Short mmCIF file of C-alpha atoms in Angstrom, two decimals:
data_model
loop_
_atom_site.label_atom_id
_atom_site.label_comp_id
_atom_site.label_asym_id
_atom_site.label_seq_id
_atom_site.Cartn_x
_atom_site.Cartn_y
_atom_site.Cartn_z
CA UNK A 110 132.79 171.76 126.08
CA UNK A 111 132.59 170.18 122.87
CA UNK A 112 128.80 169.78 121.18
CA UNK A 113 127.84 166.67 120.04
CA UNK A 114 126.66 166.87 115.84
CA UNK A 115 123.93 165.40 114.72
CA UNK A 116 125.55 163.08 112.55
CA UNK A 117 127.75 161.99 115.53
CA UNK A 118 124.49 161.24 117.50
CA UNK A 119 123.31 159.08 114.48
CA UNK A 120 126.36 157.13 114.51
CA UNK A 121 126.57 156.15 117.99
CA UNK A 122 121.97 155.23 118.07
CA UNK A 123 123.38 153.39 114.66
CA UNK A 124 125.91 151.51 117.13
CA UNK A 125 123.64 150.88 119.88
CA UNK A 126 121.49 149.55 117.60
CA UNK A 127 123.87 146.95 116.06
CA UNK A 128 125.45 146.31 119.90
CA UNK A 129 121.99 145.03 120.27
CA UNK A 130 121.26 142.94 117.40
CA UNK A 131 124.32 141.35 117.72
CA UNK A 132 123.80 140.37 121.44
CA UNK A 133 120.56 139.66 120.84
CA UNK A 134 121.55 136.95 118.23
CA UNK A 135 123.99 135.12 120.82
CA UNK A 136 121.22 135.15 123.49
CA UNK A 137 119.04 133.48 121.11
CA UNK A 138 121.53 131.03 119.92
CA UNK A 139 122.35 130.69 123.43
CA UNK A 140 119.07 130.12 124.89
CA UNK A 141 117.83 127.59 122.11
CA UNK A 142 121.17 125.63 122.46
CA UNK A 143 121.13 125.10 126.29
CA UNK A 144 117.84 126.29 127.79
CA UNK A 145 115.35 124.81 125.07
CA UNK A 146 117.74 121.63 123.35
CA UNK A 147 119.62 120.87 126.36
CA UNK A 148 117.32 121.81 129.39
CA UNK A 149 114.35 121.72 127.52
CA UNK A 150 112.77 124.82 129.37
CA UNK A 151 109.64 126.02 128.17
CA UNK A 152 108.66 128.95 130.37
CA UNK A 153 108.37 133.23 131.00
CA UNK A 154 111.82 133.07 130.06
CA UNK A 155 111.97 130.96 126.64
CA UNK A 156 108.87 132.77 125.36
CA UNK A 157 110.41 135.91 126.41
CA UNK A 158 113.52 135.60 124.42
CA UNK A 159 111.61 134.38 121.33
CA UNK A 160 108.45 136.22 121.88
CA UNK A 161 108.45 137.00 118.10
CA UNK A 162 109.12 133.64 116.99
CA UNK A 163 106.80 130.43 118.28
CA UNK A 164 108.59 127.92 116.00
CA UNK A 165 112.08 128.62 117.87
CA UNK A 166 110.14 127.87 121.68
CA UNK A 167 109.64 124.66 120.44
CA UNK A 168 111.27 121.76 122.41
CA UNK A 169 112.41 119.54 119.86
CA UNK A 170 112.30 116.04 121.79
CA UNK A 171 108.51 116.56 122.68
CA UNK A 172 107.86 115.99 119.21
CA UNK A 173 105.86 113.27 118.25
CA UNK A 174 108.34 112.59 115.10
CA UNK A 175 112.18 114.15 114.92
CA UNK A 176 114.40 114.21 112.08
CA UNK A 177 116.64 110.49 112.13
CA UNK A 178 119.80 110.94 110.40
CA UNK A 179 119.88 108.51 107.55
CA UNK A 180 122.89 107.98 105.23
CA UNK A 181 121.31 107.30 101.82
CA UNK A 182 124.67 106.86 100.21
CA UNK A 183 126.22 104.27 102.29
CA UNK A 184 122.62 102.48 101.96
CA UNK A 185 122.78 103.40 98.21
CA UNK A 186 126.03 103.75 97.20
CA UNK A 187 126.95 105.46 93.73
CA UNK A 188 128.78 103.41 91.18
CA UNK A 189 132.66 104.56 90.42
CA UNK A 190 131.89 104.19 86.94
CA UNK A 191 128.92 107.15 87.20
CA UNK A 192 130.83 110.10 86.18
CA UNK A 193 130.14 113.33 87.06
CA UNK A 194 129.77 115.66 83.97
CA UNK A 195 131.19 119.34 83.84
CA UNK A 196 127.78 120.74 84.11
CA UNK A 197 126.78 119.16 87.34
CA UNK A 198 130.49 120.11 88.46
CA UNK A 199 129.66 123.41 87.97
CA UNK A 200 125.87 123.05 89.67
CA UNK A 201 127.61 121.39 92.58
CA UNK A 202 130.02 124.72 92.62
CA UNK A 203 126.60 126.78 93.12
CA UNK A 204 124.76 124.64 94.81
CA UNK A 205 128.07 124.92 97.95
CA UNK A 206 128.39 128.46 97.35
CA UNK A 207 123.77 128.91 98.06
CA UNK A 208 124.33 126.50 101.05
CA UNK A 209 126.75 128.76 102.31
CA UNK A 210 125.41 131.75 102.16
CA UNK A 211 122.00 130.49 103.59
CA UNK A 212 123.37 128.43 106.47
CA UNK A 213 125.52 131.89 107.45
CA UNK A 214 123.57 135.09 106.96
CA UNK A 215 119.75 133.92 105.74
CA UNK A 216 119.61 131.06 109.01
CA UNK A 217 121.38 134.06 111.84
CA UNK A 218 119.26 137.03 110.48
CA UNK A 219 115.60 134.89 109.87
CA UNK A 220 115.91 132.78 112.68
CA UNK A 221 118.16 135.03 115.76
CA UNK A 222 117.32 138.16 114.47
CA UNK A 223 114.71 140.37 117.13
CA UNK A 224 111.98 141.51 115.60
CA UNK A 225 113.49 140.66 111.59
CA UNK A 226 109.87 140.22 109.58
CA UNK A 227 108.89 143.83 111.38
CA UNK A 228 111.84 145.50 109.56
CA UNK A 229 111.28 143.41 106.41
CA UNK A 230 107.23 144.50 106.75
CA UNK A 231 108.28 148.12 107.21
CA UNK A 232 110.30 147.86 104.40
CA UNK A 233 108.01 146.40 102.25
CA UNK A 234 105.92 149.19 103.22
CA UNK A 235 108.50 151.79 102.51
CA UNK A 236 108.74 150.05 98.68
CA UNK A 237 104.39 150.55 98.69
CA UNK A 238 104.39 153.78 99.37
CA UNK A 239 106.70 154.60 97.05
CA UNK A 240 105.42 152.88 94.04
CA UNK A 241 108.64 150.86 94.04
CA UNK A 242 107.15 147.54 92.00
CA UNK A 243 110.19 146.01 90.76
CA UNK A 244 111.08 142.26 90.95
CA UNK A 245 114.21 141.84 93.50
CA UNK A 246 116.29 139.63 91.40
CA UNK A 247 116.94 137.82 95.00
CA UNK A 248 113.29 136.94 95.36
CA UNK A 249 112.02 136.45 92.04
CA UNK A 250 108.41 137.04 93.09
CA UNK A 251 106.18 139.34 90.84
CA UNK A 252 102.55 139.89 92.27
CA UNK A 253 100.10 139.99 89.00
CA UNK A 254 97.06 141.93 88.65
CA UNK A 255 94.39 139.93 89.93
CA UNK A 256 96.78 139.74 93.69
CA UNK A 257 98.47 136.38 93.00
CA UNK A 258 101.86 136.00 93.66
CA UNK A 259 104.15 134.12 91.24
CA UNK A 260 107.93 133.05 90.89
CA UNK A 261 109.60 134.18 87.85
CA UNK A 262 112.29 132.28 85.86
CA UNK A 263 114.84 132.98 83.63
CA UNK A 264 114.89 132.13 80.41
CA UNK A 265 117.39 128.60 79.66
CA UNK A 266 118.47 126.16 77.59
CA UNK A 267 116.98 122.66 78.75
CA UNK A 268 119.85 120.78 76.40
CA UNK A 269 121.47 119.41 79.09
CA UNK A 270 117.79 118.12 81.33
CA UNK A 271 117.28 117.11 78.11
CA UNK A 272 120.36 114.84 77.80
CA UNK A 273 119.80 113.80 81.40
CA UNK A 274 116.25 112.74 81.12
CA UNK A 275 117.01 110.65 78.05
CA UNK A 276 119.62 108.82 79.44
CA UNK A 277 117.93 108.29 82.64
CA UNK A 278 115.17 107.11 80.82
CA UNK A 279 117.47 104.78 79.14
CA UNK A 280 118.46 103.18 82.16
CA UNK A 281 115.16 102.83 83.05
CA UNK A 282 114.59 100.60 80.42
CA UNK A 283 117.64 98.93 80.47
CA UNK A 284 116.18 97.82 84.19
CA UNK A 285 113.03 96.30 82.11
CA UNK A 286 110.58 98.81 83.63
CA UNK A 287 108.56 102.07 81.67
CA UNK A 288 109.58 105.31 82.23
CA UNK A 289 107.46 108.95 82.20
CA UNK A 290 107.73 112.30 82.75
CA UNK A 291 105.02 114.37 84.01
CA UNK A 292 104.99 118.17 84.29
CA UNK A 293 102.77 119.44 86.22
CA UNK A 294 101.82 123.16 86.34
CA UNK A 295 102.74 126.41 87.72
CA UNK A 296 100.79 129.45 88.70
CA UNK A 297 101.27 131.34 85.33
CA UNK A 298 99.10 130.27 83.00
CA UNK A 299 100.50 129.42 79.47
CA UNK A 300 97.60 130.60 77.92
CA UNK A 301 96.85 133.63 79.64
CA UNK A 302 98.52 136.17 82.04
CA UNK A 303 100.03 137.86 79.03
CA UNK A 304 101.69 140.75 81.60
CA UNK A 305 104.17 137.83 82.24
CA UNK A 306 105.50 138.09 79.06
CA UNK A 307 108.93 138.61 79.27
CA UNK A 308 109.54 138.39 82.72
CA UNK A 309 108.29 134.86 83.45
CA UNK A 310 109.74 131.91 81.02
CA UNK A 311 108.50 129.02 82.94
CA UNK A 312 106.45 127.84 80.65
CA UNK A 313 108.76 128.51 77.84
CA UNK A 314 111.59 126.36 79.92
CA UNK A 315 109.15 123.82 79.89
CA UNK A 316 107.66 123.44 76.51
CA UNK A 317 111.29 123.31 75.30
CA UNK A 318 112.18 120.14 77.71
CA UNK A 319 109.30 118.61 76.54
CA UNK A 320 109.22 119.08 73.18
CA UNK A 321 113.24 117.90 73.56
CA UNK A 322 112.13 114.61 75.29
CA UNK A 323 109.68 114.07 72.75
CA UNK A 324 111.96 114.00 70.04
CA UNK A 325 114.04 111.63 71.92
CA UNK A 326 111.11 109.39 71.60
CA UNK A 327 110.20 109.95 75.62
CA UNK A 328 107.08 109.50 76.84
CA UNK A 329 105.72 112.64 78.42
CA UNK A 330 102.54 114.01 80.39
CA UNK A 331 101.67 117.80 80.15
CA UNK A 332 99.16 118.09 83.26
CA UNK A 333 98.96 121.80 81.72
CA UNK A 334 96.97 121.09 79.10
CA UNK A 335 94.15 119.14 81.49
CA UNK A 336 94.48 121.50 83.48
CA UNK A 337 93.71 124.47 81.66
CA UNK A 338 90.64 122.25 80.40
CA UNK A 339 89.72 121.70 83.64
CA UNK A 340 89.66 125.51 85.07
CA UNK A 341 90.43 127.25 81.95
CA UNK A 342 92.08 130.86 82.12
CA UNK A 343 89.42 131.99 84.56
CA UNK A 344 90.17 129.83 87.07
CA UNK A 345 93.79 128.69 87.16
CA UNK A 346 95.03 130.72 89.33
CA UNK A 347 92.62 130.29 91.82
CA UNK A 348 93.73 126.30 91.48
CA UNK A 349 96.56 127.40 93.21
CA UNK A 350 97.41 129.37 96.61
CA UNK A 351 97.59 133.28 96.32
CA UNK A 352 100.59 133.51 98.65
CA UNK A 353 102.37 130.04 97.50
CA UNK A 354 103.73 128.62 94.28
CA UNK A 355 101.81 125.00 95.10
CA UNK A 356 98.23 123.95 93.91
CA UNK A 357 95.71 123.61 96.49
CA UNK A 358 94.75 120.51 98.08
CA UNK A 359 91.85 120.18 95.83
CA UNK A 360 93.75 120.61 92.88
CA UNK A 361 96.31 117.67 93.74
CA UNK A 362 93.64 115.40 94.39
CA UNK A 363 92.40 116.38 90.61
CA UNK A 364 95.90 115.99 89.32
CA UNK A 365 95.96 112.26 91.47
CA UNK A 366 93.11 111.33 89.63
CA UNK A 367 94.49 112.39 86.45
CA UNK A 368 97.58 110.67 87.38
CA UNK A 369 95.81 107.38 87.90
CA UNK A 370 93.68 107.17 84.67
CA UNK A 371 97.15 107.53 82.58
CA UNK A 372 98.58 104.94 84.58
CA UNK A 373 95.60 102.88 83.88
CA UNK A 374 94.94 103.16 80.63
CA UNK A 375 98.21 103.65 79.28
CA UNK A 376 100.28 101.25 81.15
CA UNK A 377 97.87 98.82 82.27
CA UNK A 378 98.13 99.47 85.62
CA UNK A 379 94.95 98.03 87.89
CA UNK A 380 94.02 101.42 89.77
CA UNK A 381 91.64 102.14 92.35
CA UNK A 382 89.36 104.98 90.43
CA UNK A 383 86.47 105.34 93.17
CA UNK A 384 87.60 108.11 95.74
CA UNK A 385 88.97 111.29 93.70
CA UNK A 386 85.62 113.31 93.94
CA UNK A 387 85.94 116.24 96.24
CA UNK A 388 82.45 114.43 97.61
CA UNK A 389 84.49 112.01 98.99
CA UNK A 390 86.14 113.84 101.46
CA UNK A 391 85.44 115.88 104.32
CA UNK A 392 87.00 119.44 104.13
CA UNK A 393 88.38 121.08 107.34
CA UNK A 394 88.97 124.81 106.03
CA UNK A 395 90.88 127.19 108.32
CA UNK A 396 90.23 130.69 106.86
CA UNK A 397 93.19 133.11 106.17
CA UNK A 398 95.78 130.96 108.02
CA UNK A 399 98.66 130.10 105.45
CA UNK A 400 101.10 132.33 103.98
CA UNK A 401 103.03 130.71 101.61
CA UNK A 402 106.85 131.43 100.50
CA UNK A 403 106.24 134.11 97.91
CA UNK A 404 103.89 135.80 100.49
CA UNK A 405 106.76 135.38 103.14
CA UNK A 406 108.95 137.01 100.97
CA UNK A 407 106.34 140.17 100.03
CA UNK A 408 105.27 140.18 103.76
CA UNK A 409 101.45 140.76 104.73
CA UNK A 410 102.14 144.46 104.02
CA UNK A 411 101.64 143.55 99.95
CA UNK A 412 99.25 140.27 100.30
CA UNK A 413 96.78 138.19 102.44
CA UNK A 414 96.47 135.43 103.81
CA UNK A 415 95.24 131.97 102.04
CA UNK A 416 92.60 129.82 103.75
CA UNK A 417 94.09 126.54 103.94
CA UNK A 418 91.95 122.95 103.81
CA UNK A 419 92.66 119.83 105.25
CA UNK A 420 91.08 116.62 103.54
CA UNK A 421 89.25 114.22 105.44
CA UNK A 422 87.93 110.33 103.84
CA UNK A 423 84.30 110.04 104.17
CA UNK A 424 85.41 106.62 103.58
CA UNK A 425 87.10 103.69 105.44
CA UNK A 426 91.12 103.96 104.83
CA UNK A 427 93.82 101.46 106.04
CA UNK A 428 97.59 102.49 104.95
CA UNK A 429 100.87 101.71 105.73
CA UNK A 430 103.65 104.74 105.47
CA UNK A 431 107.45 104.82 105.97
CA UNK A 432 109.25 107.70 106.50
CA UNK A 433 112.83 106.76 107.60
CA UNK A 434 114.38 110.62 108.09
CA UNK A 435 111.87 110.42 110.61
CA UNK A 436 111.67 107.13 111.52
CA UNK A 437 108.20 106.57 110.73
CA UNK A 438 106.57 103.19 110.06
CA UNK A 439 103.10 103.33 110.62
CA UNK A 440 99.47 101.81 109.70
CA UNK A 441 96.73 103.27 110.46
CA UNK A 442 93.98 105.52 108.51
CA UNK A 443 94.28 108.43 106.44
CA UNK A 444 95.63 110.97 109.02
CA UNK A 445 98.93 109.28 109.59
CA UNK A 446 99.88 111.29 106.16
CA UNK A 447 99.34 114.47 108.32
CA UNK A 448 102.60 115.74 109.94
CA UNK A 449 100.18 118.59 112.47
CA UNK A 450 103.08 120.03 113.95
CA UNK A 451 103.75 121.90 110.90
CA UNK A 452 100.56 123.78 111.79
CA UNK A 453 98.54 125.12 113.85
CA UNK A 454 100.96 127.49 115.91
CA UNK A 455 99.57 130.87 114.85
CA UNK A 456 102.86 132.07 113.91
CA UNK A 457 102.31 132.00 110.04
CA UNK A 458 106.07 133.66 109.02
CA UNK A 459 107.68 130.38 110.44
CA UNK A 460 105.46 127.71 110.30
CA UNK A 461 104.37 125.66 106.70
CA UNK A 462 101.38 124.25 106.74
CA UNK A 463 101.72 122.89 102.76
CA UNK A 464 104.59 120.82 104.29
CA UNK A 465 102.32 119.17 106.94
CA UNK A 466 101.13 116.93 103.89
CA UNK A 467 103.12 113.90 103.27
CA UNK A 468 105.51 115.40 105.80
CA UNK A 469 106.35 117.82 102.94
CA UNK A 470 110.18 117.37 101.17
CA UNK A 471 111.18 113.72 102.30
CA UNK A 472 114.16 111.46 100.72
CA UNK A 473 112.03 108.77 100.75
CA UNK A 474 108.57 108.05 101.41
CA UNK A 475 106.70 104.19 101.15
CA UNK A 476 102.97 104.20 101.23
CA UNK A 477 101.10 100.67 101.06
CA UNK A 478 97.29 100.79 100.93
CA UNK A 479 95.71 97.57 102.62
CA UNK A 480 92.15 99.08 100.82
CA UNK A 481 93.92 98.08 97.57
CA UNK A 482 95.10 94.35 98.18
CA UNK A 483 92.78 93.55 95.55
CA UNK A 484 94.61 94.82 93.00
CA UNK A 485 97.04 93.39 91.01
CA UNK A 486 100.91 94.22 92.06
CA UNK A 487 103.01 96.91 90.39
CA UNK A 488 105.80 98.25 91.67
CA UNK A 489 105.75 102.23 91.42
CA UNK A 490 108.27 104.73 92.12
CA UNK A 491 107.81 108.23 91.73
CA UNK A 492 110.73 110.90 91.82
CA UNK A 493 109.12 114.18 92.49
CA UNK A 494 109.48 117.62 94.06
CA UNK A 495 107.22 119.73 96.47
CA UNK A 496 104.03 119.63 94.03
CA UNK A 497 103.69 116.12 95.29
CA UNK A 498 103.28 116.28 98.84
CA UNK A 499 99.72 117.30 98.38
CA UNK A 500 99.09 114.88 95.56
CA UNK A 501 100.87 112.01 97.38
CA UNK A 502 98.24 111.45 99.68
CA UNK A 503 95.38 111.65 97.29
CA UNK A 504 97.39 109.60 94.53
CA UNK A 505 98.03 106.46 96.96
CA UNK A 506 93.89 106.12 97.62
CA UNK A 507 93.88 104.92 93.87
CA UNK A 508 96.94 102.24 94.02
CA UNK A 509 98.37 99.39 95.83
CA UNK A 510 102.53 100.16 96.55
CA UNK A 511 104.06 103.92 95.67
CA UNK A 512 107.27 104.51 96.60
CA UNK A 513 108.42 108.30 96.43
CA UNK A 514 111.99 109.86 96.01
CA UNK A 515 113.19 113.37 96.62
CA UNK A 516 116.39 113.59 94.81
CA UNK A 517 116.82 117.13 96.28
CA UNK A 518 117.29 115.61 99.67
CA UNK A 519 118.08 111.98 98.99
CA UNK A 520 121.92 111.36 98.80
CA UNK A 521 121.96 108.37 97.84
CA UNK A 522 122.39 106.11 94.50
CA UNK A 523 118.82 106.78 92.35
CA UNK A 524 120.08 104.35 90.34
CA UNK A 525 121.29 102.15 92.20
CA UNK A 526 118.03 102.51 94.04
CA UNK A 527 116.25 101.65 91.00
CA UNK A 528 118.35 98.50 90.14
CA UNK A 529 117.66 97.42 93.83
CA UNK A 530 113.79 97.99 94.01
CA UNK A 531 112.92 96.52 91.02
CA UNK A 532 109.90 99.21 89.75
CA UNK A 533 107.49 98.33 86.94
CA UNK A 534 107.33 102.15 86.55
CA UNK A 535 108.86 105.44 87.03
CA UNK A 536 107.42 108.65 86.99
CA UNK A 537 109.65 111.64 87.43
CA UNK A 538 107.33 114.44 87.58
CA UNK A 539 108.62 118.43 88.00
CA UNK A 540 106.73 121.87 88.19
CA UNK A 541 108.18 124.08 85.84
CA UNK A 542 110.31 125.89 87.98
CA UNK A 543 113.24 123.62 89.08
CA UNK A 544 114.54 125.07 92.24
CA UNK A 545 118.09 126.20 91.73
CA UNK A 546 117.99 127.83 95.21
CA UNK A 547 117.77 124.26 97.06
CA UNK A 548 120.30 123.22 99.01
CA UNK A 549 121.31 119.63 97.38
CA UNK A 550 122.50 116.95 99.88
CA UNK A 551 124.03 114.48 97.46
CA UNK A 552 122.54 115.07 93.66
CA UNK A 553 123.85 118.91 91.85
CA UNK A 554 120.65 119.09 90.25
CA UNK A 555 116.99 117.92 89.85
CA UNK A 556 118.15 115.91 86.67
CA UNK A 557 120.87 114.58 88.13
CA UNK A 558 119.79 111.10 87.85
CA UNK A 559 122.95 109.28 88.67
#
């Protein structure tokens, strides 16, 4: 009678255990495909299969707003003429290659995987126990001593954001409107957090593109710098989210405000300047509810929660808002900027409640405020990343028309949409990390202005 070995026993529990996890997966894709999408079952059965996952129960079609397939590029073609230079060629090359690899192994293991944030939080746990504290080059998330998380960037050369701001800007002009770039801030301070050195060159990347546009004769806004007068070193990180890379709420209404005074007294533009006071809004604070993508990626075994507000008017609002990918065209009052099925599930791994302002990352976004007819017309658009979904909201209270493109998600012609609309200005305004891990629809980069 032959004796099993001990290593022979771990093998075949080793097998089981990936026998499992595989047909686990195909029930999963199984069940969401036909029972939830096609049947649209929601019952002991559903919530069985993804008892570990809320977002995945979800019936799609019961949702107030669905994604609309839009093609930006046939709407907005690009020019034949707009050439395509080898550096974008090669940050298309990436930007297929990160698709790729999310859409096959990070999509099957987040989303069909059983039970996939317990074996990331036990081996998070593991690395604690240990005293493993190094930055996974994959994650690029270093937690600093005062508990904040924070992304970490590489150190570049901004020659070529440079190039393409400039000649963007150009174009700009050429289209008889103003042109500026804003850069708003990230969660290490360039003042302070001095245990970044080294391992963090955000702010290094960024002083170099600006100090780059400004020798081009660009005009530029460093939000930093009121910033830091506005908190100082004591309190800048606590202007943003402990688990997230975004400001809070509160902070993007600040920044809006900022926002709107440059506008107004540097380009003349007649601005609203009565509602950026934190008085003049109610705050709806849910207390250690959000955990933000750097705290996804650390897991609740090495952080905590965030409390997370949502901003209220104390006074009277009446605004119009398009959102074609989801085929939104609305008036109403100030909630209509609120997208609430991005919260409010419980299930704080899946669900983002940051995106549930402005609808989060949109291609396109039109906001007209009927509070501001008063005001004389000016045609804004703003291209912008995930820093303004907060400020968005807050920003519009203080003008008449903002229009709002997301060139990480809009495939489409930015110039051609600029020749087209006609702006008096355009803002492009970046935080000073620049998201090389996005998946890009139509554009290889966030300067890739064409």
């Amino acid at each position: 009678m032959k004796i099993i070995s001990f290593r022979e026993k771990a093998m075949l529990l080793c097998m089981l255990v990936l026998i499992f996890f595989f047909i686990s997966i195909f029930v999963r894709l199984g069940a969401k495909q036909i029972l939830i999408k096609r049947l649209h079952c929601d019952n002991a059965i559903t919530q069985t299969i993804f008892f570990d996952n809320k977002i995945l129960q979800r019936i799609e079609e019961n949702a107030k707003h669905r994604k609309v397939d839009v093609n930006w590029k046939e709407e907005y073609p690009f020019d034949d003429a707009e050439d395509v230079t080898i550096w974008q060629k090669g940050k298309a090359f990436e930007a297929k290659i990160r698709t790729t690899e999310d859409e096959t192994i990070g999509k099957w293991c987040t989303e069909r995987l059983v039970l996939y944030r317990w074996f990331v939080e036990a081996g998070r746990e593991v690395e604690q126990k240990i005293g493993w504290n190094v930055i996974n080059p994959a994650m690029k998330v270093a937690k600093m001593q005062d508990g904040y998380l924070t992304f970490v960037e590489n150190n570049k050369n901004q020659d070529e954001r440079i190039a393409a701001v400039n000649e963007f800007a150009d174009f700009v002009k050429s289209q008889n409107a103003e042109f500026l770039y804003i850069q708003s801030p990230g969660k290490t301070n360039p003042w302070g957090d001095s245990e970044m050195k080294g391992i963090d060159y955000s702010n290094e990347n960024a002083d170099r593109l600006l100090e780059g546009l400004k020798a081009k004769g660009i005009s530029v806004y460093d939000l930093r710098q009121d910033l830091y007068e506005h908190v100082g070193s004591a309190g800048w990180h606590q202007a943003f989210f402990r688990t997230d890379h975004h400001w809070k709420p509160d902070t993007a209404l600040w920044a809006a405000g900022r926002i709107v005074e440059k506008l107004a007294n540097d380009y003349g533009v007649d601005v609203n300047r009565e509602h950026f006071s934190l008085n003049d809004y109610y705050d709806d604070k849910y207390e250690k509810s959000f955990l933000g993508s750097q705290g996804k990626k650390l897991t609740l075994v090495n952080t905590e929660l965030d409390d997370f507000d949502i901003y209220y008017p104390k006074f009277k609002t009446n605004v119009y808002m398009e959102i074609s990918e989801y085929g939104i065209r609305e008036t109403g009052d100030f909630s209509i900027f609120y997208n609430k099925q991005e919260f409010g599930s419980g299930d704080v791994y899946n669900e983002n409640p940051y995106a549930m302002y402005g609808y989060g990352d949109q291609p396109e976004i039109i906001v007209h405020n009927f509070a501001n007819e008063n005001l004389q017309d000016k045609k804004i658009l703003l291209i912008r990343d995930s820093m303004v979904d907060t400020a968005m909201t807050f920003l519009s209270m203080g003008l008449k028309d903002l229009r709002l493109l997301d060139i990480r998600h809009f495939n489409g012609s930015v110039r051609k949409y600029v020749s087209e609309y006609k702006p008096d200005i355009v803002l492009v305004m970046y935080k000073t990390s620049y998201g090389e891990d996005v998946k890009w629809v139509g554009h290889n980069d966030k300067f890739d202005f064409r």
